Coordinates of C-alpha atoms and ligand atoms in Angstrom, one line a residue:
X127 CA 175.2 108.1 125.2
X128 CA 172.9 110.7 123.8
X129 CA 172.6 114.5 124.0
X130 CA 169.2 114.0 125.8
X131 CA 171.2 113.2 129.0
X132 CA 173.7 116.0 128.9
X133 CA 173.7 118.7 131.6
X134 CA 175.1 121.3 129.2
X135 CA 176.2 121.9 125.6
X136 CA 179.1 124.1 124.9
X137 CA 179.7 125.4 121.3
X138 CA 183.4 125.9 120.9
X139 CA 184.4 128.7 118.5
X140 CA 187.3 126.9 116.8
X141 CA 189.2 123.7 117.6
X142 CA 188.8 121.5 120.6
X143 CA 192.0 119.8 121.7
X144 CA 191.7 116.9 124.1
X145 CA 195.0 116.6 126.0
X146 CA 197.4 119.1 127.5
X147 CA 200.7 117.2 127.1
X148 CA 203.3 118.5 124.8
X149 CA 201.5 117.5 121.6
X150 CA 198.2 119.2 122.7
X151 CA 199.8 122.4 124.0
X152 CA 202.1 122.8 121.0
X153 CA 199.2 122.3 118.6
X154 CA 197.2 125.0 120.4
X155 CA 200.1 127.4 120.3
X156 CA 200.8 126.8 116.6
X157 CA 197.1 127.4 115.9
X158 CA 197.1 130.9 117.6
X159 CA 195.3 133.2 116.8
X160 CA 192.8 130.6 115.6
X161 CA 190.5 130.0 118.6
X162 CA 191.2 126.8 120.6
X163 CA 189.8 125.1 123.7
X164 CA 192.1 122.7 125.4
X165 CA 190.4 120.1 127.6
X166 CA 192.4 117.9 129.9
X167 CA 192.0 115.6 132.8
X168 CA 194.9 117.0 134.7
X169 CA 196.7 120.4 135.0
X170 CA 198.4 121.6 131.8
X171 CA 202.1 121.7 132.4
X172 CA 202.0 118.7 134.7
X173 CA 199.8 116.5 132.5
X174 CA 200.4 113.2 130.8
X175 CA 203.7 111.4 130.0
X176 CA 205.1 114.7 128.6
X177 CA 205.8 116.1 132.0
X178 CA 207.7 112.9 132.9
X179 CA 210.0 112.7 129.9
X180 CA 213.6 112.6 131.0
X181 CA 215.8 112.2 127.9
X182 CA 214.9 114.9 125.5
X183 CA 214.1 115.5 121.9
X184 CA 216.0 114.1 118.9
X185 CA 217.0 116.5 116.1
X186 CA 220.0 116.4 113.7
X187 CA 221.5 119.7 114.9
X188 CA 225.2 118.7 115.2
X189 CA 227.7 119.9 112.5
X190 CA 228.6 116.3 111.7
X191 CA 224.9 115.1 111.6
X192 CA 222.2 115.2 108.9
X193 CA 218.5 114.8 108.9
X194 CA 219.0 111.9 106.4
X195 CA 221.1 110.0 109.0
X196 CA 218.4 110.7 111.7
X197 CA 215.8 109.3 109.3
X198 CA 218.0 106.3 108.5
X199 CA 218.4 105.5 112.3
X200 CA 214.6 105.8 112.7
X201 CA 214.0 103.3 109.9
X202 CA 216.6 100.8 111.4
X203 CA 214.9 100.9 114.8
X204 CA 211.5 100.5 113.2
X205 CA 212.4 97.1 111.8
X206 CA 210.9 97.5 108.4
X207 CA 207.6 98.9 109.4
X208 CA 208.3 102.7 109.3
X209 CA 206.8 104.8 106.6
X210 CA 210.1 106.2 105.0
X211 CA 208.4 109.3 103.7
X212 CA 207.1 110.1 107.2
X213 CA 210.5 109.4 108.8
X214 CA 212.1 111.8 106.3
X215 CA 209.5 114.5 106.9
X216 CA 209.9 114.3 110.7
X217 CA 213.7 114.3 110.7
X218 CA 213.7 117.2 108.2
X219 CA 211.3 119.4 110.1
X220 CA 212.9 118.7 113.5
X221 CA 215.3 121.6 113.4
X222 CA 212.5 124.1 112.7
X223 CA 210.3 122.7 115.6
X224 CA 213.3 122.9 118.0
X225 CA 213.6 126.6 117.0
X226 CA 209.9 127.0 117.8
X227 CA 210.4 125.5 121.2
X228 CA 213.3 127.9 121.8
X229 CA 211.2 130.8 120.7
X230 CA 208.5 129.7 123.2
X231 CA 211.2 129.8 125.9
X232 CA 212.3 126.1 126.3
X233 CA 215.5 126.3 128.3
X234 CA 217.6 123.6 126.5
X235 CA 221.0 122.9 128.0
X236 CA 223.8 124.7 126.2
X237 CA 227.6 124.3 126.0
X238 CA 229.9 127.0 127.3
X239 CA 230.1 128.5 123.8
X240 CA 226.3 129.0 123.8
X241 CA 225.4 126.3 121.2
X242 CA 222.9 123.6 122.2
X243 CA 224.4 120.7 124.1
X244 CA 223.6 117.4 122.3
X245 CA 223.5 114.0 124.1
X246 CA 223.6 110.5 122.6
X247 CA 221.0 107.7 123.2
X248 CA 220.8 104.1 122.1
X249 CA 220.6 103.4 118.4
X250 CA 221.3 107.0 117.4
X251 CA 224.4 107.2 115.2
X252 CA 225.2 110.7 116.4
X253 CA 224.8 112.9 119.5
X254 CA 221.5 114.6 118.7
X255 CA 219.3 114.8 121.8
X256 CA 218.5 118.2 123.3
X257 CA 218.1 118.1 127.0
X258 CA 217.0 120.4 129.8
X259 CA 218.9 120.3 133.1
X260 CA 220.1 116.8 132.5
X261 CA 216.9 114.7 132.8
X262 CA 214.2 117.4 133.2
X263 CA 213.3 118.0 129.5
X264 CA 209.6 116.9 129.8
X265 CA 208.9 118.9 133.0
X266 CA 210.6 122.1 131.7
X267 CA 209.1 122.0 128.2
X268 CA 205.6 121.2 129.5
X269 CA 205.9 124.1 132.0
X270 CA 207.1 126.5 129.3
X271 CA 204.3 125.5 126.9
X272 CA 201.6 125.7 129.6
X273 CA 202.7 129.2 130.7
X274 CA 202.8 130.3 127.1
X275 CA 199.3 128.8 126.4
X276 CA 197.9 130.5 129.5
X277 CA 199.2 133.9 128.3
X278 CA 197.7 133.4 124.8
X279 CA 194.3 135.0 124.4
X280 CA 193.1 132.6 121.7
X281 CA 193.6 129.5 124.0
X282 CA 191.1 128.5 126.7
X283 CA 192.5 125.9 129.0
X284 CA 189.9 123.7 130.9
X285 CA 191.2 121.0 133.2
X286 CA 189.3 118.5 135.3
X287 CA 187.2 117.1 132.5
X288 CA 187.2 113.5 131.7
X289 CA 186.2 112.8 128.0
X290 CA 184.3 109.5 127.5
X291 CA 182.9 109.5 124.0
X292 CA 182.9 111.2 120.6
X293 CA 179.7 112.6 119.2
X294 CA 179.1 111.8 115.5
X295 CA 176.7 113.2 112.9
X296 CA 176.5 111.5 109.6
X297 CA 179.7 109.7 110.3
X298 CA 181.6 112.9 111.0
X299 CA 183.0 113.8 114.4
X300 CA 181.2 116.9 115.7
X301 CA 181.7 116.9 119.4
X302 CA 183.0 115.2 122.6
X303 CA 181.1 114.1 125.7
X304 CA 183.1 114.8 128.9
X305 CA 182.3 114.3 132.5
X306 CA 183.2 116.5 135.5
X307 CA 183.0 114.6 138.7
X308 CA 182.4 110.9 139.0
X309 CA 179.6 108.6 140.1
X310 CA 176.0 109.8 140.6
X311 CA 177.1 113.4 141.0
X312 CA 178.9 113.5 137.7
X313 CA 177.8 116.1 135.2
X314 CA 178.0 115.4 131.5
X315 CA 178.9 118.1 129.1
X316 CA 178.8 118.0 125.3
X317 CA 181.6 120.1 123.7
X318 CA 180.7 120.7 120.1
X319 CA 183.5 122.0 117.7
X320 CA 184.2 122.2 114.0
X321 CA 187.5 120.5 114.6
X322 CA 188.5 118.0 117.3
X323 CA 192.1 117.1 118.0
X324 CA 193.0 114.1 120.1
X325 CA 196.4 114.5 121.9
X326 CA 195.5 111.9 124.5
X327 CA 198.9 110.1 124.9
X328 CA 199.6 106.4 125.3
X329 CA 198.3 103.3 127.1
X330 CA 201.1 102.2 129.4
X331 CA 198.8 102.2 132.4
X332 CA 196.8 99.4 131.0
X333 CA 199.8 97.3 132.1
X334 CA 200.5 96.5 135.7
X335 CA 204.2 97.5 135.4
X336 CA 204.6 100.8 133.6
X337 CA 206.5 104.0 133.5
X338 CA 203.5 106.0 132.4
X339 CA 201.2 108.1 134.6
X340 CA 198.0 106.4 135.5
X341 CA 196.0 108.7 133.1
X342 CA 197.8 107.1 130.1
X343 CA 195.4 104.3 129.5
X344 CA 194.4 104.3 125.9
X345 CA 191.1 106.1 126.4
X346 CA 191.6 108.4 123.3
X347 CA 192.4 105.3 121.2
X348 CA 189.4 103.5 122.6
X349 CA 187.1 106.4 122.0
X350 CA 188.2 106.8 118.4
X351 CA 188.0 103.0 117.8
X352 CA 184.5 102.9 119.2
X353 CA 183.5 105.7 116.8
X354 CA 184.8 103.6 113.9
X355 CA 188.3 105.0 113.3
X356 CA 191.0 102.9 111.7
X357 CA 193.7 101.9 114.2
X358 CA 197.2 101.2 113.1
X359 CA 199.9 98.9 114.5
X360 CA 198.3 98.6 118.0
X361 CA 200.3 95.4 118.8
X362 CA 203.6 97.4 119.0
X363 CA 204.2 98.4 122.6
X364 CA 207.6 99.5 123.7
X365 CA 209.0 98.3 127.0
X366 CA 211.6 100.4 128.7
X367 CA 214.4 98.2 130.0
X368 CA 215.3 100.3 133.0
X369 CA 212.3 101.2 135.1
X370 CA 213.5 101.5 138.7
X371 CA 212.3 98.4 140.5
X372 CA 211.3 99.7 143.9
X373 CA 207.7 98.5 144.0
X374 CA 206.2 101.9 143.0
X375 CA 203.2 102.2 140.6
X376 CA 204.0 103.7 138.1
X377 CA 207.6 102.8 138.2
X378 CA 210.1 105.7 138.1
X379 CA 212.4 105.7 135.1
X380 CA 216.2 105.5 134.9
X381 CA 216.7 107.4 131.6
X382 CA 218.4 105.8 128.7
X383 CA 220.9 108.7 128.8
X384 CA 222.5 106.9 131.7
X385 CA 223.5 104.1 129.4
X386 CA 224.5 106.6 126.8
X387 CA 226.9 107.9 129.4
X388 CA 228.4 104.5 129.9
X389 CA 226.3 102.9 132.7
X390 CA 226.2 99.1 132.5
X391 CA 223.6 96.4 133.2
X392 CA 224.6 93.7 135.6
X393 CA 223.1 90.8 137.5
X394 CA 223.4 90.2 141.3
X395 CA 227.0 88.8 140.8
X396 CA 228.1 91.8 138.8
X397 CA 228.0 89.9 135.5
X398 CA 227.5 92.3 132.5
X399 CA 225.0 90.2 130.6
X400 CA 224.4 92.5 127.6
X401 CA 227.9 91.7 126.3
X402 CA 226.7 88.2 125.3
X403 CA 223.5 89.5 123.7
X404 CA 224.3 92.2 121.2
X405 CA 227.5 93.9 119.8
X406 CA 226.2 97.3 121.0
X407 CA 225.7 95.8 124.6
X408 CA 223.7 98.3 126.7
X409 CA 223.2 100.6 123.7
X410 CA 221.4 97.9 121.6
X411 CA 217.9 98.7 120.5
X412 CA 215.4 99.0 123.4
X413 CA 213.5 95.9 122.6
X414 CA 216.7 93.8 122.6
X415 CA 217.8 95.2 125.9
X416 CA 214.3 94.9 127.5
X417 CA 213.9 91.3 126.4
X418 CA 217.4 90.5 127.7
X419 CA 216.4 91.8 131.1
X420 CA 213.1 89.9 131.0
X421 CA 215.0 86.7 130.2
X422 CA 217.6 87.2 133.0
X423 CA 214.7 87.8 135.4
X424 CA 212.7 84.8 134.2
X425 CA 215.9 82.7 134.8
X426 CA 215.9 83.9 138.4
X427 CA 218.5 86.6 138.3
X428 CA 218.2 90.1 139.6
X429 CA 219.0 93.0 137.3
X430 CA 220.7 96.3 138.1
X431 CA 221.9 99.4 136.3
X432 CA 225.4 100.2 137.6
X433 CA 226.2 103.9 137.2
X434 CA 228.9 104.0 139.9
X435 CA 231.9 104.1 137.5
X436 CA 230.4 106.0 134.5
X437 CA 228.6 108.8 136.5
X438 CA 229.5 108.3 140.1
X439 CA 229.6 111.5 142.2
X440 CA 228.2 113.7 139.5
X441 CA 224.9 111.8 139.6
X442 CA 222.8 114.1 141.8
X443 CA 223.7 117.2 139.7
X444 CA 223.5 115.5 136.3
X445 CA 220.4 113.4 136.7
X446 CA 218.4 115.0 139.5
X447 CA 215.1 113.3 138.8
X448 CA 216.5 109.8 138.8
X449 CA 218.6 110.7 141.8
X450 CA 215.5 111.8 143.7
X451 CA 213.6 108.6 143.0
X452 CA 216.6 106.4 144.1
X453 CA 217.2 108.4 147.3
X454 CA 213.5 108.1 148.2
X455 CA 214.0 104.3 148.0
X456 CA 217.1 104.4 150.1
X457 CA 219.5 103.9 147.1
X458 CA 222.6 106.1 146.5
X459 CA 223.1 105.7 142.7
X460 CA 226.6 107.3 142.9
X461 CA 227.8 104.3 144.9
X462 CA 225.2 101.5 144.5
X463 CA 223.7 99.8 141.5
X464 CA 220.1 100.7 140.8
X465 CA 217.6 97.7 140.7
X466 CA 215.8 97.9 137.3
X467 CA 213.1 96.0 135.5
X468 CA 211.4 96.4 132.0
X469 CA 208.1 98.3 132.0
X470 CA 205.4 99.2 129.5
X471 CA 206.6 102.6 128.3
X472 CA 205.4 103.8 124.8
X473 CA 202.8 102.9 122.3
X474 CA 204.1 102.8 118.7
X475 CA 200.6 102.1 117.4
X476 CA 197.6 104.3 117.6
X477 CA 194.9 106.1 115.7
X478 CA 195.9 105.9 112.0
X479 CA 196.7 109.4 110.7
X480 CA 198.1 111.0 107.6
X481 CA 200.8 113.6 107.1
X482 CA 198.3 116.4 108.0
X483 CA 197.4 114.6 111.2
X484 CA 193.9 113.7 109.9
X485 CA 192.4 110.5 111.2
X486 CA 190.1 108.3 109.1
X487 CA 187.1 110.1 110.7
X488 CA 186.1 113.5 109.3
X489 CA 186.4 116.2 111.9
X490 CA 189.0 114.3 114.0
X491 CA 192.7 115.0 113.9
X492 CA 195.3 113.1 116.1
X493 CA 198.7 114.2 117.4
X494 CA 201.3 112.8 119.7
X495 CA 201.5 109.3 121.2
X496 CA 197.9 108.5 120.5
X497 CA 198.5 108.8 116.7
X498 CA 200.1 106.2 114.4
X499 CA 201.8 108.3 111.7
X500 CA 204.1 105.5 110.5
X501 CA 207.2 107.2 112.1
X502 CA 208.0 104.5 114.6
X503 CA 207.2 101.2 112.8
X504 CA 207.8 98.2 115.1
X505 CA 210.0 100.1 117.5
X506 CA 210.5 103.7 118.4
X507 CA 213.9 105.3 118.3
X508 CA 214.5 107.0 121.7
X509 CA 213.6 110.7 121.9
X510 CA 211.6 110.6 118.6
X511 CA 208.2 110.7 120.3
X512 CA 208.2 114.3 121.7
X513 CA 209.6 115.2 118.3
X514 CA 206.7 113.5 116.5
X515 CA 204.2 115.3 118.8
X516 CA 205.6 118.8 117.8
X517 CA 206.1 118.0 114.1
X518 CA 202.6 116.8 113.7
X519 CA 201.2 119.4 116.1
X520 CA 202.5 122.0 113.7
X521 CA 201.1 120.2 110.6
X522 CA 197.8 119.6 112.3
X523 CA 197.6 123.4 113.1
X524 CA 198.4 124.3 109.5
X525 CA 195.7 122.0 108.2
X526 CA 193.0 123.1 110.6
X527 CA 193.8 126.8 110.1
X528 CA 193.6 126.3 106.3
X529 CA 190.4 124.2 106.2
X530 CA 188.2 125.0 109.2
X531 CA 186.1 128.2 109.6
X532 CA 185.7 129.3 113.2
X533 CA 182.1 129.9 114.2
X534 CA 180.4 131.8 117.1
X535 CA 180.9 130.0 120.4
X536 CA 178.5 129.9 123.3
X537 CA 177.8 128.3 126.7
X538 CA 179.8 127.9 129.9
X539 CA 180.6 124.5 131.2
X540 CA 180.0 123.8 134.9
X541 CA 182.9 124.4 137.2
X542 CA 185.2 121.4 136.9
X543 CA 185.7 119.1 139.8
X544 CA 188.7 117.2 140.8
X545 CA 189.6 114.7 138.1
X546 CA 188.2 111.3 139.0
X547 CA 187.4 108.3 136.9
X548 CA 187.4 104.5 137.2
X549 CA 190.9 103.1 137.3
X550 CA 191.7 100.2 134.9
X551 CA 190.9 97.0 136.8
X552 CA 193.8 95.2 138.3
X553 CA 192.8 92.0 136.6
X554 CA 193.1 93.7 133.2
X555 CA 196.5 95.3 134.0
X556 CA 197.8 92.0 135.3
X557 CA 196.7 90.1 132.2
X558 CA 198.3 92.7 129.9
X559 CA 201.6 92.5 131.7
X560 CA 201.6 88.7 132.0
X561 CA 200.1 87.8 128.6
X562 CA 200.6 90.7 126.2
X563 CA 204.0 91.9 127.4
X564 CA 207.6 91.4 126.2
X565 CA 207.0 87.8 125.0
X566 CA 203.6 86.6 123.7
X567 CA 202.2 83.4 122.4
X568 CA 198.8 82.2 121.0
X569 CA 197.6 80.6 124.2
X570 CA 198.4 83.6 126.3
X571 CA 196.9 86.1 123.9
X572 CA 193.7 84.0 123.7
X573 CA 193.5 84.0 127.5
X574 CA 194.1 87.8 127.6
X575 CA 191.2 88.3 125.1
X576 CA 189.0 86.2 127.4
X577 CA 190.0 88.3 130.5
X578 CA 189.2 91.5 128.5
X579 CA 185.8 90.2 127.5
X580 CA 185.0 89.3 131.2
X581 CA 186.1 92.8 132.3
X582 CA 183.9 94.4 129.6
X583 CA 180.9 92.2 130.6
X584 CA 181.3 93.0 134.3
X585 CA 181.6 96.8 133.6
X586 CA 178.2 97.2 132.0
X587 CA 178.2 100.2 129.7
X588 CA 180.6 102.4 131.7
X589 CA 182.2 104.3 128.7
X590 CA 185.6 105.0 130.3
X591 CA 186.0 101.3 131.0
X592 CA 184.9 100.4 127.4
X593 CA 187.5 102.8 126.1
X594 CA 190.2 101.0 128.1
X595 CA 189.0 97.5 127.2
X596 CA 188.7 98.5 123.5
X597 CA 192.3 99.7 123.5
X598 CA 193.5 96.5 125.3
X599 CA 191.5 94.4 122.8
X600 CA 193.1 96.1 119.8
X601 CA 196.6 95.5 121.2
X602 CA 195.9 91.9 122.0
X603 CA 193.9 91.0 118.8
X604 CA 196.6 92.5 116.6
X605 CA 199.3 90.7 118.5
X606 CA 197.4 87.4 118.0
X607 CA 197.0 88.2 114.3
X608 CA 200.7 89.0 113.8
X609 CA 202.3 85.6 113.5
X610 CA 205.9 86.8 113.4
X611 CA 208.3 88.6 115.7
X612 CA 209.4 92.1 114.8
X613 CA 210.7 95.0 116.8
X614 CA 208.7 95.4 120.0
X615 CA 206.4 92.5 119.1
X616 CA 207.9 89.1 120.1
X617 CA 206.0 85.9 119.7
X618 CA 207.7 83.0 121.4
X619 CA 205.7 80.7 119.1
X620 CA 206.7 82.6 115.9
X621 CA 210.3 83.8 116.6
X622 CA 211.1 84.5 112.9
X623 CA 210.5 87.8 111.2
X624 CA 208.3 87.5 108.1
X625 CA 210.0 88.3 104.7
X626 CA 207.3 90.9 104.0
X627 CA 206.9 93.8 106.4
X628 CA 203.2 94.8 106.6
X629 CA 201.7 97.4 108.9
X630 CA 198.4 96.6 110.7
X631 CA 195.3 98.6 109.9
X632 CA 192.2 97.5 111.7
X633 CA 188.9 98.7 113.2
X634 CA 187.4 97.7 116.5
X635 CA 185.0 95.4 114.6
X636 CA 188.0 93.6 113.2
X637 CA 189.5 93.1 116.7
X638 CA 186.1 91.9 117.9
X639 CA 186.0 89.3 115.1
X640 CA 189.5 88.1 116.0
X641 CA 188.4 87.8 119.6
X642 CA 185.3 85.8 118.6
X643 CA 187.4 83.5 116.4
X644 CA 189.8 82.9 119.2
X645 CA 186.9 82.1 121.6
X646 CA 185.4 79.7 119.0
X647 CA 188.8 78.0 118.4
X648 CA 189.3 77.6 122.2
X649 CA 185.8 76.0 122.6
X650 CA 186.3 73.6 119.7
Ligands
FAD976 C1 208.9 108.4 132.1 C2 208.9 108.7 130.7 C3 210.0 109.2 130.1 C4 210.0 109.6 128.7 N1 211.0 110.2 128.1 C5 211.0 110.6 126.8 C6 212.0 111.3 126.2 O1 213.0 111.6 126.9 N2 211.9 111.7 124.9 C7 210.8 111.4 124.2 O2 210.7 111.8 123.0 N3 209.8 110.7 124.7 C8 209.8 110.3 126.0 N4 208.8 109.6 126.6 C9 207.6 109.5 125.8 C10 206.9 110.8 125.7 O3 207.0 111.5 127.0 C11 205.4 110.7 125.3 O4 205.3 109.9 124.2 C12 204.8 112.1 125.0 O5 205.0 112.9 126.1 C13 203.4 112.0 124.7 O6 202.9 113.3 124.6 P1 201.4 113.5 124.3 O7 201.2 115.0 124.3 O8 201.0 112.8 123.1 O9 200.6 112.8 125.5 P2 200.6 113.0 127.1 O10 201.8 113.9 127.5 O11 200.6 111.7 127.7 O12 199.3 113.8 127.4 C14 198.0 113.2 127.3 C15 197.0 114.2 127.7 O13 195.7 113.7 127.4 C16 194.8 113.8 128.5 N5 193.8 112.8 128.5 C17 194.0 111.5 128.1 N6 192.8 110.9 128.1 C18 191.9 111.8 128.6 C19 190.5 111.7 128.8 N7 189.8 110.6 128.6 N8 189.9 112.9 129.3 C20 190.6 114.0 129.5 N9 191.9 114.1 129.2 C21 192.5 113.0 128.8 C22 195.8 113.7 129.7 O14 195.2 114.3 130.9 C23 197.0 114.5 129.2 O15 196.7 115.9 129.3 C24 208.8 109.3 127.9 C25 207.7 108.8 128.6 C26 207.7 108.5 129.9 C27 206.5 107.9 130.6

């Protein structure tokens, strides 16, 4: 793509943030009064996975809790791959960032004495999750931040733009190509800015069964990788054990807080299968619970989340979002077990970043789910992702404000049109779920790389598709290269965990080389 084809060029005064989920909006607010343009495909406040988050945000706020214990729980979940310094930094700064959200107006649930109500989730040693109206944390925090951003003069919000490629000069990121409209009518705009921040979310929608909105399909990861950025730990995808299995795409989520409240997992006979799998039963780490469901289903069983005893009649009032999804499907969760299945939910890997949220490319910062800070390791601790987005949003803002000089801005982009872009092809999503899912092996991963290559070939040079296939290729190639099982990555042909825990750092060229070798080995 080249500037000779663009319909307009916009010079942004300060930072350009791509993504209006919690990470992007929080970064923009922390940057104020530094000038910021926030670009997003969909409406700020309703955008990305953020608006769908149900559980809440983890922070050691209880009188019996400490940030050190929060950091320790994070390291345990991460199965040896977390960066301990990053886990400590995030757990330590959590309190201050929750205070920021309260100051912006986030309506966290409180106890009758006025203090914040704290919930428990799997693998947390203490009650430390702040919620909003039971299961509406993401929706309410997103709405609060979007309203605040709209009222902040230094922030310009532009929705309806679909970013497709980074612009580079002398190896430094200087701009972003974005389309408005789709097909022959599409107009291409080059947004140039002295600082570009990716807050583009995850990649769950590259899988056929996912809890993520369909806009979470790894395009930020793909764009950064195509520009040469180092990508870290892409093979680590978290599968949520309890997506509600009612044939909807994406699948609605039955929040982990339900299991925190005592809901149990049963098969069609009422057998509580987690008792035989892990001492913590339903509160075992997510990957353990998700794989147990996967194996029950592979063995021909049906799987249900039974909330009837633990929550019962209080369901509608305590978990209104989950209740609504169940009732729409003709299920009363107060009296009936909810059919559940594992679904692609969260990407632990992403664009490698440091403690200031800088990527390996000059001019590009990364925050939120698209970043790999080293916090999550091989498996994310529940409710640590919104936290990571705000901790690194603040750090990113500090770094940009301290190191980037705003410059005169000019140009007006064309009026945005309804967001439209090519969807990830079904064949790609199917291959990712079947072959790069909860259990992987060499033959399956090779087959997946060949499907990805075919999709890429058939798509010509469509940049949005290349962003998705690049993200899928990185996940699959890194999964093939990691010949062990650890956290969210389970190889049925390499079930043991290696003695040495090593993070993955690779470029797209490295992933291409792995794919080429796999092809050559298959042909031999
Ligand atoms: C159902 C569900 C429940 C969850 N519950 C919790 C929870 O309780 N606690 C927790 O900590 N985490 C939870 N998570 C995970 C958490 O919600 C996400 O990790 C987090 O919201 C990611 O925030 P983000 O700002 O990085 O990205 P997102 O909120 O996903 O935002 C991404 C933004 O990037 C934009 N974008 C992406 N690509 C492009 C492009 N090419 N062009 C233009 N715009 C683009 C999107 O439009 C969007 O604005 C949950 C996730 C899901 C799906």
